[in-house]
mmCIF file of N, CA, C and O in Angstrom:
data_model
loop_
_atom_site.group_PDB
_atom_site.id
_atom_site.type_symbol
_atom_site.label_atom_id
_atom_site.label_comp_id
_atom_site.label_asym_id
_atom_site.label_seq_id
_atom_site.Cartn_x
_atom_site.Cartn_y
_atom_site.Cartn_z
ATOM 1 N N UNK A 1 -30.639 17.997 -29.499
ATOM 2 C CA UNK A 1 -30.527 16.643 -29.003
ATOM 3 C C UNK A 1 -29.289 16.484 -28.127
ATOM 4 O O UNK A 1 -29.055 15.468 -27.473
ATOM 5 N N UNK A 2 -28.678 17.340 -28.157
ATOM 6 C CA UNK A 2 -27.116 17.731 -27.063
ATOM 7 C C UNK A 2 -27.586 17.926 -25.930
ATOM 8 O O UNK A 2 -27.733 19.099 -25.587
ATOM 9 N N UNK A 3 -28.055 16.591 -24.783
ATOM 10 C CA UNK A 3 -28.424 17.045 -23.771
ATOM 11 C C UNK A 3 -26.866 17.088 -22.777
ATOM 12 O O UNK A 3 -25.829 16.933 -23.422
ATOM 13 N N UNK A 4 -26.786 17.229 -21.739
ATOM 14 C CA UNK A 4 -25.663 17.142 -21.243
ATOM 15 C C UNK A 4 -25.951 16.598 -19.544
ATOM 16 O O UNK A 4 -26.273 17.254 -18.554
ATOM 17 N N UNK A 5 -25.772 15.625 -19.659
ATOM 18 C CA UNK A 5 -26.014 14.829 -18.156
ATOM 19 C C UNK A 5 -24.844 14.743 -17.161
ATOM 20 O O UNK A 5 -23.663 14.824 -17.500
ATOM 21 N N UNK A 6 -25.312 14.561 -15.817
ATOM 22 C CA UNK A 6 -24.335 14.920 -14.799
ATOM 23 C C UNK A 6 -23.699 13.233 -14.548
ATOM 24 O O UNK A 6 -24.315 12.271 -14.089
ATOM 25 N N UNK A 7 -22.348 13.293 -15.001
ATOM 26 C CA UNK A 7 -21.667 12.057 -14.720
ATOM 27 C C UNK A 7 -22.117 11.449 -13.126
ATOM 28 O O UNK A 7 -22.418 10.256 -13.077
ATOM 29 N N UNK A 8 -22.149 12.037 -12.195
ATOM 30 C CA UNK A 8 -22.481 11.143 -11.106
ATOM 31 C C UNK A 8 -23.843 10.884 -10.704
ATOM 32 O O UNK A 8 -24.237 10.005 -9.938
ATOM 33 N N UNK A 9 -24.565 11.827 -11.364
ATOM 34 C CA UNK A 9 -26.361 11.408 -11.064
ATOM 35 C C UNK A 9 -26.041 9.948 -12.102
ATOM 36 O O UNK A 9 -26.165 8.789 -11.706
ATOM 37 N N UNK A 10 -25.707 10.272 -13.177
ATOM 38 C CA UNK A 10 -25.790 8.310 -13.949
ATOM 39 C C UNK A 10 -24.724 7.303 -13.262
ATOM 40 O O UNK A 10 -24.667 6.084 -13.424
ATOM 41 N N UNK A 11 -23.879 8.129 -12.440
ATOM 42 C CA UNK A 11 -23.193 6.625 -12.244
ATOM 43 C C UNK A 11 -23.907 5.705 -10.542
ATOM 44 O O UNK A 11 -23.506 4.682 -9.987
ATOM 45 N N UNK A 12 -25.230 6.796 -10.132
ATOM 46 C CA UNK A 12 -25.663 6.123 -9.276
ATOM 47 C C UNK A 12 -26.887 5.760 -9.815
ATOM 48 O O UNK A 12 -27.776 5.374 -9.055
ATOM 49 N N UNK A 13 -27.063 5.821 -10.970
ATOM 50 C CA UNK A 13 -28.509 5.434 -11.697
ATOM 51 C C UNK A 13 -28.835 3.979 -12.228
ATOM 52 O O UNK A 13 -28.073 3.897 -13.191
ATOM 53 N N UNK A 14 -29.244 3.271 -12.186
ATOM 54 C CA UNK A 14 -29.228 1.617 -12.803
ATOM 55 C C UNK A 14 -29.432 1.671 -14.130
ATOM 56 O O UNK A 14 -30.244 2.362 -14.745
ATOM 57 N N UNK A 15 -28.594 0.847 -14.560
ATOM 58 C CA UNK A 15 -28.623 0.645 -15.987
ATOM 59 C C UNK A 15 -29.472 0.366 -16.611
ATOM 60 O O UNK A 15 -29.706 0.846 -17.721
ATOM 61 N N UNK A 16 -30.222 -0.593 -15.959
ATOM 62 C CA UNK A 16 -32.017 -0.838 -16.342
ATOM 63 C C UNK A 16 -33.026 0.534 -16.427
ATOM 64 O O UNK A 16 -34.166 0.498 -16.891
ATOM 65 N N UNK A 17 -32.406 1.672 -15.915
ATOM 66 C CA UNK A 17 -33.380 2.629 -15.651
ATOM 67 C C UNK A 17 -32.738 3.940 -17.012
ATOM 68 O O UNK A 17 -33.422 4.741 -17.650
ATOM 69 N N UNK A 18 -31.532 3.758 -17.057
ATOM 70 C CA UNK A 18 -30.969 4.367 -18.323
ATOM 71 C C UNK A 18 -31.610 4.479 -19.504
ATOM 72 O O UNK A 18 -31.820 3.430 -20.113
ATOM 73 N N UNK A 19 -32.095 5.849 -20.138
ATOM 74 C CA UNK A 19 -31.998 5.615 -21.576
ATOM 75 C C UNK A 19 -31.293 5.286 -22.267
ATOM 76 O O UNK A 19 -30.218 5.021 -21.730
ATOM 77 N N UNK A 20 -31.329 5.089 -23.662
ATOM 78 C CA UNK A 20 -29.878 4.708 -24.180
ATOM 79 C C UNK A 20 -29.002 5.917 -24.863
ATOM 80 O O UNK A 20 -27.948 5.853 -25.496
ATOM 81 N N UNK A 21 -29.738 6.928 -24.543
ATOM 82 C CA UNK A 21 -28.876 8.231 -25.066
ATOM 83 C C UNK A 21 -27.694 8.280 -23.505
ATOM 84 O O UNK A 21 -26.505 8.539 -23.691
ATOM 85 N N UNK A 22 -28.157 8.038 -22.261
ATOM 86 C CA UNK A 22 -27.616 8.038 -21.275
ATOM 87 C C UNK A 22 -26.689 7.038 -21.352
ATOM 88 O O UNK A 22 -25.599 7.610 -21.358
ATOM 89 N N UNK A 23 -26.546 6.008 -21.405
ATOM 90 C CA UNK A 23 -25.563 5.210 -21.396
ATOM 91 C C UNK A 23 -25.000 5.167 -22.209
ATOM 92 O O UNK A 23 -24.087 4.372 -21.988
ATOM 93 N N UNK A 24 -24.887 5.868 -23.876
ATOM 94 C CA UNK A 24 -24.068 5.944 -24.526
ATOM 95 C C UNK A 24 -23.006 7.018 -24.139
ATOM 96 O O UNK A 24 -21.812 6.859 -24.393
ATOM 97 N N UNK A 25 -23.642 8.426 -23.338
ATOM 98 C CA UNK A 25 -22.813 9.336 -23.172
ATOM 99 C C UNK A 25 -22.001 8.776 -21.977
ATOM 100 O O UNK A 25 -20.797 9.001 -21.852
ATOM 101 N N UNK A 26 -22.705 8.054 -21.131
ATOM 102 C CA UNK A 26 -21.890 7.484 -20.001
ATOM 103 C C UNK A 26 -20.527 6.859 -20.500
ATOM 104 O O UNK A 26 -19.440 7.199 -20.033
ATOM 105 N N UNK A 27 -20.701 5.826 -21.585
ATOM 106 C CA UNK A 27 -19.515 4.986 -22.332
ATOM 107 C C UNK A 27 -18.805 5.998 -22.968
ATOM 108 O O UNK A 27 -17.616 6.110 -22.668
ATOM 109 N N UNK A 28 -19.349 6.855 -23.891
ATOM 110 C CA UNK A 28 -18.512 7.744 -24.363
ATOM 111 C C UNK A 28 -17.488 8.794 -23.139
ATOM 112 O O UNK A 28 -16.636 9.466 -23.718
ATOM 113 N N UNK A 29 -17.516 8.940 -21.777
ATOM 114 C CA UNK A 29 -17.022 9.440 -21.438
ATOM 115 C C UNK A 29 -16.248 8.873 -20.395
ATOM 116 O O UNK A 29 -15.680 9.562 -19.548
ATOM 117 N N UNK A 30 -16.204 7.422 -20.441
ATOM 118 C CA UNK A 30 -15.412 6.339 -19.288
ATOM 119 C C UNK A 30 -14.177 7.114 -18.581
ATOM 120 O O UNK A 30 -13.945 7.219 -17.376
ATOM 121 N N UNK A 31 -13.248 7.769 -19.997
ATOM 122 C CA UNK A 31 -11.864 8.441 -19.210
ATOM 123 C C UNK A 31 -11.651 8.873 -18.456
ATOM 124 O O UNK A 31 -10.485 9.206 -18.243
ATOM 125 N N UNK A 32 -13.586 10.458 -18.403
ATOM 126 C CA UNK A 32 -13.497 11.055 -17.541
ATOM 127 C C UNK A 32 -13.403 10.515 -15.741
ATOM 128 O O UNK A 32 -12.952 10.880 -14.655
ATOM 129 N N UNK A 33 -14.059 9.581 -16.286
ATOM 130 C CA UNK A 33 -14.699 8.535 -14.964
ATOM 131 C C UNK A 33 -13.745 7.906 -14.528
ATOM 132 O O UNK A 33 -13.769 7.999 -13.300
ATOM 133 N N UNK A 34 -12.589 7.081 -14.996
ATOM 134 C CA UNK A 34 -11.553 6.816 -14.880
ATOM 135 C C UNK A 34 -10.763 7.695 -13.964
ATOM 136 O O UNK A 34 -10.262 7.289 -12.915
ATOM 137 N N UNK A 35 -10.669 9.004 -14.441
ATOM 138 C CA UNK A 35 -9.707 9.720 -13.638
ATOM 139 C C UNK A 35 -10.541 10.230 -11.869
ATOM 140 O O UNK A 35 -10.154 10.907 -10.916
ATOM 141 N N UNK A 36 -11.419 9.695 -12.089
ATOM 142 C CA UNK A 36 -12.047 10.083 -10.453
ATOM 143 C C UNK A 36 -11.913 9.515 -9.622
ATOM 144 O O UNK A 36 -11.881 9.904 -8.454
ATOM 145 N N UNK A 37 -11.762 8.076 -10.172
ATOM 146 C CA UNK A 37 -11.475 6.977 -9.151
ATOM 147 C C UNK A 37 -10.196 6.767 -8.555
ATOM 148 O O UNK A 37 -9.331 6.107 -9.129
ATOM 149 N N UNK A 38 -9.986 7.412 -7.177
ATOM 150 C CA UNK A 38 -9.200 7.064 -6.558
ATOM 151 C C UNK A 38 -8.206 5.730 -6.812
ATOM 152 O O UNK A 38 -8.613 4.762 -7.455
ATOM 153 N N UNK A 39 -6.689 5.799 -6.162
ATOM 154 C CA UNK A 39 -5.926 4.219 -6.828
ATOM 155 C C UNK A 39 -6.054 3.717 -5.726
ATOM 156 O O UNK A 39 -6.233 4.431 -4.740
ATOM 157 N N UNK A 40 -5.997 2.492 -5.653
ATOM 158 C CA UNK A 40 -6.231 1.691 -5.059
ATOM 159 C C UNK A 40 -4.892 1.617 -4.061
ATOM 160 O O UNK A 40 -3.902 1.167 -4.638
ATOM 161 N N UNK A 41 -4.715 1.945 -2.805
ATOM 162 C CA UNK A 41 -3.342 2.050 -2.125
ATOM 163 C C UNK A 41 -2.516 0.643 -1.464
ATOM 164 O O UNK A 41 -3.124 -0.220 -0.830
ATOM 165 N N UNK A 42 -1.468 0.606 -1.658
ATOM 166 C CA UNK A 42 -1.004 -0.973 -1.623
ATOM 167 C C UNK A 42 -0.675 -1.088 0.325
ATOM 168 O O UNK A 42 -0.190 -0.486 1.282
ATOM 169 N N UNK A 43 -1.236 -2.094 -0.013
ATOM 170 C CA UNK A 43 -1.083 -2.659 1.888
ATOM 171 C C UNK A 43 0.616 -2.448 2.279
ATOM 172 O O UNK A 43 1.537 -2.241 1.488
ATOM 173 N N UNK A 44 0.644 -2.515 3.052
ATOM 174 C CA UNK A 44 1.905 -2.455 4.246
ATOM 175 C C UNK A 44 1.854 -3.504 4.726
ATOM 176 O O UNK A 44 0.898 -3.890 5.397
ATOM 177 N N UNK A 45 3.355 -4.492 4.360
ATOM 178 C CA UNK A 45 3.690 -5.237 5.315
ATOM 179 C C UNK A 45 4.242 -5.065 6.693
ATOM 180 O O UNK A 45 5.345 -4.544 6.858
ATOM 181 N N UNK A 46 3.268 -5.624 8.010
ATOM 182 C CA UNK A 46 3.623 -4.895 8.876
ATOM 183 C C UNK A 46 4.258 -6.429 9.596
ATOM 184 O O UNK A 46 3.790 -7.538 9.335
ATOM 185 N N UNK A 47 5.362 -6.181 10.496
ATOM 186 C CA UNK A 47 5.987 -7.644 11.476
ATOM 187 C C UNK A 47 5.615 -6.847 13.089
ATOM 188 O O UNK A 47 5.533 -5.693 13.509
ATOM 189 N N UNK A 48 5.487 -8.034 13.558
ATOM 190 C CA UNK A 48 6.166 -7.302 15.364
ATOM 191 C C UNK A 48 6.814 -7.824 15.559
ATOM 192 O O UNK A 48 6.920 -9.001 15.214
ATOM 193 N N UNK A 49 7.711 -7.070 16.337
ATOM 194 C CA UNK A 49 8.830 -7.916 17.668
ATOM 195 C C UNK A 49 9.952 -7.634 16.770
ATOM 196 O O UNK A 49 9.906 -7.040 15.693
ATOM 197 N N UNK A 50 11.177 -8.250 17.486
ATOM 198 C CA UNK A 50 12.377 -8.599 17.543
ATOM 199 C C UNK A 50 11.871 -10.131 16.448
ATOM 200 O O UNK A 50 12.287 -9.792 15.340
ATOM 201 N N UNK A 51 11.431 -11.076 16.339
ATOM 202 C CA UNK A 51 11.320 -11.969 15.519
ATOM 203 C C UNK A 51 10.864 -11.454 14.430
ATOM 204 O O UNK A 51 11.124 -12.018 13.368
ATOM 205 N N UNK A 52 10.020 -10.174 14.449
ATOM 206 C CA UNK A 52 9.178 -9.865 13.077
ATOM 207 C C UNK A 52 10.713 -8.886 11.971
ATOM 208 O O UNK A 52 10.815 -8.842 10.745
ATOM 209 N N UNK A 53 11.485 -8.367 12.851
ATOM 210 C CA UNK A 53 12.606 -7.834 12.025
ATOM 211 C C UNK A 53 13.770 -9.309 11.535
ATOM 212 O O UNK A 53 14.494 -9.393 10.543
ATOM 213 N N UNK A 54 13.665 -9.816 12.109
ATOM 214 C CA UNK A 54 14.511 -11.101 11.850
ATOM 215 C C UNK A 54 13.847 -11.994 10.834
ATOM 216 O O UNK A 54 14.510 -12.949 10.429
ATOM 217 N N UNK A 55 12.638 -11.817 10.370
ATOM 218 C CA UNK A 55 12.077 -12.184 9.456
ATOM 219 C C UNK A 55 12.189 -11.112 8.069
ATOM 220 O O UNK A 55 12.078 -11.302 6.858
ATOM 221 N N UNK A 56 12.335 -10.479 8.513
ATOM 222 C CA UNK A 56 11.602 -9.097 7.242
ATOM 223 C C UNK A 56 13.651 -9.686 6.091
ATOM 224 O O UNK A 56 13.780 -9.971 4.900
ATOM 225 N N UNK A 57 14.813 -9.610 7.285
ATOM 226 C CA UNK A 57 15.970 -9.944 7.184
ATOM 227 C C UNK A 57 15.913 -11.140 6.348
ATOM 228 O O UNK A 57 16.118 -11.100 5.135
ATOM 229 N N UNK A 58 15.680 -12.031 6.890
ATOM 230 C CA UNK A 58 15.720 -13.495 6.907
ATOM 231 C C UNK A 58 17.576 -13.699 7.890
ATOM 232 O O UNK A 58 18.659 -14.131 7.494
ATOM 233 N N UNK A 59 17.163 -13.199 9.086
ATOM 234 C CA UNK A 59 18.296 -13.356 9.590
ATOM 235 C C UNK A 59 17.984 -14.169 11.429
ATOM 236 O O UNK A 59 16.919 -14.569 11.899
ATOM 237 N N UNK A 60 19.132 -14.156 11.949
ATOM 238 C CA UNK A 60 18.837 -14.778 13.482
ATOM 239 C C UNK A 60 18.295 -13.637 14.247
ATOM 240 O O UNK A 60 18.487 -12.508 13.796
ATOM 241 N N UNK A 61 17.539 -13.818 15.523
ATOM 242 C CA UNK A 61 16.771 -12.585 16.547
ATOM 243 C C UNK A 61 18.180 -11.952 17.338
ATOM 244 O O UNK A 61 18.067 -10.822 17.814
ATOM 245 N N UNK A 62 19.428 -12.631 17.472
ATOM 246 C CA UNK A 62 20.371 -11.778 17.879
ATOM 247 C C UNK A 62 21.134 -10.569 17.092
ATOM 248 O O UNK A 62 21.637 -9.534 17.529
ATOM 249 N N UNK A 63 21.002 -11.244 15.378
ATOM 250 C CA UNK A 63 21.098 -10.524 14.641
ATOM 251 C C UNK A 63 20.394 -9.059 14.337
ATOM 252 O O UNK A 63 20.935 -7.995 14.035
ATOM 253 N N UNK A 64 18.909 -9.398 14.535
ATOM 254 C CA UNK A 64 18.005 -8.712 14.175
ATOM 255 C C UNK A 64 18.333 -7.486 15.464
ATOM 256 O O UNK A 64 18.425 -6.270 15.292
ATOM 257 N N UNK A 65 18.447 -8.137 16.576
ATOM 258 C CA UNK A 65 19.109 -7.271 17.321
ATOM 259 C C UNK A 65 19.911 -5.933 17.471
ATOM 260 O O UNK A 65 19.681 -4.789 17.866
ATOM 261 N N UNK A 66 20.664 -6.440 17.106
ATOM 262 C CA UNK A 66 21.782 -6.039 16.408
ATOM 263 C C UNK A 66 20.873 -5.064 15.495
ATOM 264 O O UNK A 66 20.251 -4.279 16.212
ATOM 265 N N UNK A 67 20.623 -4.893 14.144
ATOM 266 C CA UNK A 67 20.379 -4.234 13.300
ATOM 267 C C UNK A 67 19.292 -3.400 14.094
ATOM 268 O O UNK A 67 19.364 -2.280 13.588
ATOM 269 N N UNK A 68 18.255 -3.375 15.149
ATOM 270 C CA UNK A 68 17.742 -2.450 15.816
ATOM 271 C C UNK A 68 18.301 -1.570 16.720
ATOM 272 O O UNK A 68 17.860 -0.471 17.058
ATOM 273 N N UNK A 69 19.653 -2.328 17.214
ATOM 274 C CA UNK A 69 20.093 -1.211 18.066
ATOM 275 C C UNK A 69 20.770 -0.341 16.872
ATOM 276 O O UNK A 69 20.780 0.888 16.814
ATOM 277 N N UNK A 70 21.189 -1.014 16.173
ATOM 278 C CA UNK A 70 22.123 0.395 14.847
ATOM 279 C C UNK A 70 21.413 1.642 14.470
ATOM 280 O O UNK A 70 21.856 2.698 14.018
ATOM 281 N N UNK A 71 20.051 1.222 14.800
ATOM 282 C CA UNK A 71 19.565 2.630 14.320
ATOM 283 C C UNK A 71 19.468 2.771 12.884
ATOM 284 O O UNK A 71 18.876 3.841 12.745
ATOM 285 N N UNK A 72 19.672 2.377 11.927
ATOM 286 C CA UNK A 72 19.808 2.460 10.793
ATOM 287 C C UNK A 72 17.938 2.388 10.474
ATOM 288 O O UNK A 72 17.216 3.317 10.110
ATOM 289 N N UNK A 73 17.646 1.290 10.698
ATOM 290 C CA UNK A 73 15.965 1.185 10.321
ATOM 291 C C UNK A 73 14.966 1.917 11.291
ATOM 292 O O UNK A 73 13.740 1.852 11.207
ATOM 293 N N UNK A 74 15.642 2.582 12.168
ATOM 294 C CA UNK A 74 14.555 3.579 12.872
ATOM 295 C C UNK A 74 13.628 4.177 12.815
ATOM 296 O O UNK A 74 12.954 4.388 13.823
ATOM 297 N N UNK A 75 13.257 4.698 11.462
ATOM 298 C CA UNK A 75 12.393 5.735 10.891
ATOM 299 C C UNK A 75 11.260 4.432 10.574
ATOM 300 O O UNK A 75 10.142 4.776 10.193
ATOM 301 N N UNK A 76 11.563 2.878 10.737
ATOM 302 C CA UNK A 76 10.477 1.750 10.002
ATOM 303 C C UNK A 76 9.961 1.685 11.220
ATOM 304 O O UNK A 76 8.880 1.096 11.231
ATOM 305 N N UNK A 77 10.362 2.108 12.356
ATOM 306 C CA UNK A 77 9.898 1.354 13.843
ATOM 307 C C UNK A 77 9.167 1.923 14.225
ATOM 308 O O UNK A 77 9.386 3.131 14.143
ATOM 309 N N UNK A 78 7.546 1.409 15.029
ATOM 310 C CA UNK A 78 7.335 2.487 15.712
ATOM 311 C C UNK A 78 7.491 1.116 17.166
ATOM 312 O O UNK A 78 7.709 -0.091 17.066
ATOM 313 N N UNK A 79 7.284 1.916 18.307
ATOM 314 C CA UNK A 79 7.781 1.112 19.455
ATOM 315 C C UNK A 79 7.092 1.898 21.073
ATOM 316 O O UNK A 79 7.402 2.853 21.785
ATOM 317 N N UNK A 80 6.263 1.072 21.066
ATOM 318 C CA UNK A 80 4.763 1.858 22.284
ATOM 319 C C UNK A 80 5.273 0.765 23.264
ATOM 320 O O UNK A 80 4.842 -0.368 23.048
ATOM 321 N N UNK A 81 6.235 0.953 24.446
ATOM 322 C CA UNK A 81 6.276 0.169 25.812
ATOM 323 C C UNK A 81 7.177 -0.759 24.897
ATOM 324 O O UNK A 81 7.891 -0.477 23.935
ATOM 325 N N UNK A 82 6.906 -1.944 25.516
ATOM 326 C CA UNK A 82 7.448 -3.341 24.736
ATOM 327 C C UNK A 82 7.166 -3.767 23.529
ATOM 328 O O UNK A 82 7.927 -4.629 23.090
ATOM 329 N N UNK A 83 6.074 -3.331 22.683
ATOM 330 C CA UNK A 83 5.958 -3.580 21.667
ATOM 331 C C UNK A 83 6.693 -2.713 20.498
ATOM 332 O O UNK A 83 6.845 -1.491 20.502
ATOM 333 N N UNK A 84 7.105 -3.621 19.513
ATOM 334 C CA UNK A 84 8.115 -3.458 18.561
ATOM 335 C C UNK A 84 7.105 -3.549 17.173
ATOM 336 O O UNK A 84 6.510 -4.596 16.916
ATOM 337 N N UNK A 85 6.975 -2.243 16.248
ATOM 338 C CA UNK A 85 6.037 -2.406 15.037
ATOM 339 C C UNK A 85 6.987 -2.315 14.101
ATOM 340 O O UNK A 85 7.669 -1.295 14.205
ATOM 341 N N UNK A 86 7.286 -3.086 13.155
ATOM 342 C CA UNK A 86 7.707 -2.716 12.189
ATOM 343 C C UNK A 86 7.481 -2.722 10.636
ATOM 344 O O UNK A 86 7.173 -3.852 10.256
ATOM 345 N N UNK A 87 7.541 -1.817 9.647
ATOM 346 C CA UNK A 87 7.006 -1.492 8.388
ATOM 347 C C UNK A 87 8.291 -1.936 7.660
ATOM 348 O O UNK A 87 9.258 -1.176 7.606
ATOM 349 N N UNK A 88 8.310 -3.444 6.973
ATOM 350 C CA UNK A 88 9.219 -4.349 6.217
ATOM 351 C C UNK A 88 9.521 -3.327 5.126
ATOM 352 O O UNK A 88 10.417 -2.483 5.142
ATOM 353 N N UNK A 89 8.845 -3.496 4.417
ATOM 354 C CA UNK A 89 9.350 -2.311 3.398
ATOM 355 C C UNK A 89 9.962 -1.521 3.160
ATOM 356 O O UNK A 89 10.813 -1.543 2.271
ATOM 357 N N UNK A 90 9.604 -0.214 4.183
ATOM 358 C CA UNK A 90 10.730 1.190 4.877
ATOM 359 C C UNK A 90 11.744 0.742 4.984
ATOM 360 O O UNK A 90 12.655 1.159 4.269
ATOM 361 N N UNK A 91 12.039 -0.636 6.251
ATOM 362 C CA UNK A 91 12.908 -0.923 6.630
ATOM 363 C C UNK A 91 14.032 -1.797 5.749
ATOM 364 O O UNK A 91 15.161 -1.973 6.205
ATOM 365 N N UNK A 92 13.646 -2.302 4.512
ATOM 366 C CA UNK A 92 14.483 -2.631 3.879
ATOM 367 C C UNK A 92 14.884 -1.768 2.765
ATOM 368 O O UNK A 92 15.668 -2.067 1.865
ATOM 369 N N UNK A 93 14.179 -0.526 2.949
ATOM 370 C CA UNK A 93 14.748 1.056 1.719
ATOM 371 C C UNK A 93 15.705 1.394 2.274
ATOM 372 O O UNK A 93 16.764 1.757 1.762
ATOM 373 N N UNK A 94 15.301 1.271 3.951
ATOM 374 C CA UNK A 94 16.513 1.972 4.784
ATOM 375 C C UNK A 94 17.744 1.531 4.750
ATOM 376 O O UNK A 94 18.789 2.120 4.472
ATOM 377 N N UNK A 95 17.487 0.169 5.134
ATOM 378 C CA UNK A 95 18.496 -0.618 5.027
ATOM 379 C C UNK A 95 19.400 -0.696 3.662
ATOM 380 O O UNK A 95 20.616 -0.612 3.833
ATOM 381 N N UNK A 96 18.890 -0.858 2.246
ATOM 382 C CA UNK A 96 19.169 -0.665 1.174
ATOM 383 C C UNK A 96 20.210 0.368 1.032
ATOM 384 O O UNK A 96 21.343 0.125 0.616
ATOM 385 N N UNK A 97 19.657 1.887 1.502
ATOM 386 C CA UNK A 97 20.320 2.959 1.282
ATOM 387 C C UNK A 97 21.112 3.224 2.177
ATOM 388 O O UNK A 97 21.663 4.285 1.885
ATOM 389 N N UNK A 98 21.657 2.629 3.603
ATOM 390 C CA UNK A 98 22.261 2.783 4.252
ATOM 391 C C UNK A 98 23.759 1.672 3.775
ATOM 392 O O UNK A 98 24.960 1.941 3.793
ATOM 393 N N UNK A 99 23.195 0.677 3.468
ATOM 394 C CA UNK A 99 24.121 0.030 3.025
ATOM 395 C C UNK A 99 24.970 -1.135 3.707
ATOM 396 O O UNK A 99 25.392 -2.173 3.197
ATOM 397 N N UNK A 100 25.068 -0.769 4.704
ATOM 398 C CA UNK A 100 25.793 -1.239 5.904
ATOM 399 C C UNK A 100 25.300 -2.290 6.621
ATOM 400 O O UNK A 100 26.037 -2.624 7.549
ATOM 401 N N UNK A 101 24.400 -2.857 6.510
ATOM 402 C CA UNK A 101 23.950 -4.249 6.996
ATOM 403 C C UNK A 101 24.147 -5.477 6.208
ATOM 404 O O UNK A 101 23.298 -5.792 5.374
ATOM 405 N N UNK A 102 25.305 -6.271 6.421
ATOM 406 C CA UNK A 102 25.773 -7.757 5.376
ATOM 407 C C UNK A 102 25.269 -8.589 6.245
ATOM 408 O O UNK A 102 25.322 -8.575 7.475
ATOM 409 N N UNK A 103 24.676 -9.459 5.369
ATOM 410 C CA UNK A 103 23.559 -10.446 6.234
ATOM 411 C C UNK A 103 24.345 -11.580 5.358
ATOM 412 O O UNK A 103 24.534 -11.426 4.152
ATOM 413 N N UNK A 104 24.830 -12.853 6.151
ATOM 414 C CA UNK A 104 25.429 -14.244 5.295
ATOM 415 C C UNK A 104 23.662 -14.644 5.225
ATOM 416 O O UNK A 104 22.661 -14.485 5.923
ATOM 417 N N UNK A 105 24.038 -15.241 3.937
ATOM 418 C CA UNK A 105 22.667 -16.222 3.265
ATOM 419 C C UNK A 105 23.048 -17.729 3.140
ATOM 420 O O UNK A 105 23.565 -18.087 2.082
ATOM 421 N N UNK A 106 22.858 -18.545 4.024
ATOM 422 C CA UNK A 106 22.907 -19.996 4.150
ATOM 423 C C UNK A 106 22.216 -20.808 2.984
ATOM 424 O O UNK A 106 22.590 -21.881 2.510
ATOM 425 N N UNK A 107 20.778 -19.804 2.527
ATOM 426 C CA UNK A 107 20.324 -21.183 1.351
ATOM 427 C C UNK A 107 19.316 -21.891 2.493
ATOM 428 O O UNK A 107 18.218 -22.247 2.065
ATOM 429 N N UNK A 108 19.464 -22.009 3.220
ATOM 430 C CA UNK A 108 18.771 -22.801 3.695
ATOM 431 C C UNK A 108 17.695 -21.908 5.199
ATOM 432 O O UNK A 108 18.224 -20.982 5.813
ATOM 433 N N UNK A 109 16.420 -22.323 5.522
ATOM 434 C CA UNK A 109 14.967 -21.536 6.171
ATOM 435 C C UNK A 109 15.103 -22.299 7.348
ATOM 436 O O UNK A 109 14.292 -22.169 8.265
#
């Protein structure tokens, strides 16, 4: 009575069409199934421009300026002609670990 069924022929099979020896081995083996499924990969906050780094900051566009010419967040930029891409995230690891960017915080948007 040890039949041994192929996890992905049942997981494209309808449940309505399942025996119930099949869907018990299916439940009995969820973990395996578990570990197949790819994770789910987290979005990227992406800005453009000279305003989109002055946001990621919460700082002024002369500022933001400023912190693009430093070079420090370089590796967040990518930059095709005039357009300015930037990956918020990177750019605030960079920034983080570089250290060197003091931004005054007013409190106030």
């Amino acid at each position: 009575m040890e039949n041994q069924f192929d996890i992905n022929q049942l997981l494209q099979k309808p449940v309505a069409m399942m025996t119930g020896e099949e869907l018990v081995f299916l439940l009995s083996n969820k973990a395996e199934i578990k570990n197949d499924v790819h994770p789910i990969e987290q979005k990227r906050r992406i800005y453009y421009g000279i305003e989109g780094i002055a946001r990621v900051f919460g700082c002024s566009v002369p500022t933001a300026n400023r912190i693009k010419r430093s070079g420090i967040i370089d590796a967040a930029i990518t930059q095709i002609g005039r357009k300015i891409i930037v990956d918020a995230d990177m750019a605030l690891a960079l920034a983080k670990e570089a250290g060197s960017i003091k931004l005054k915080c007013t409190g106030e948007k």
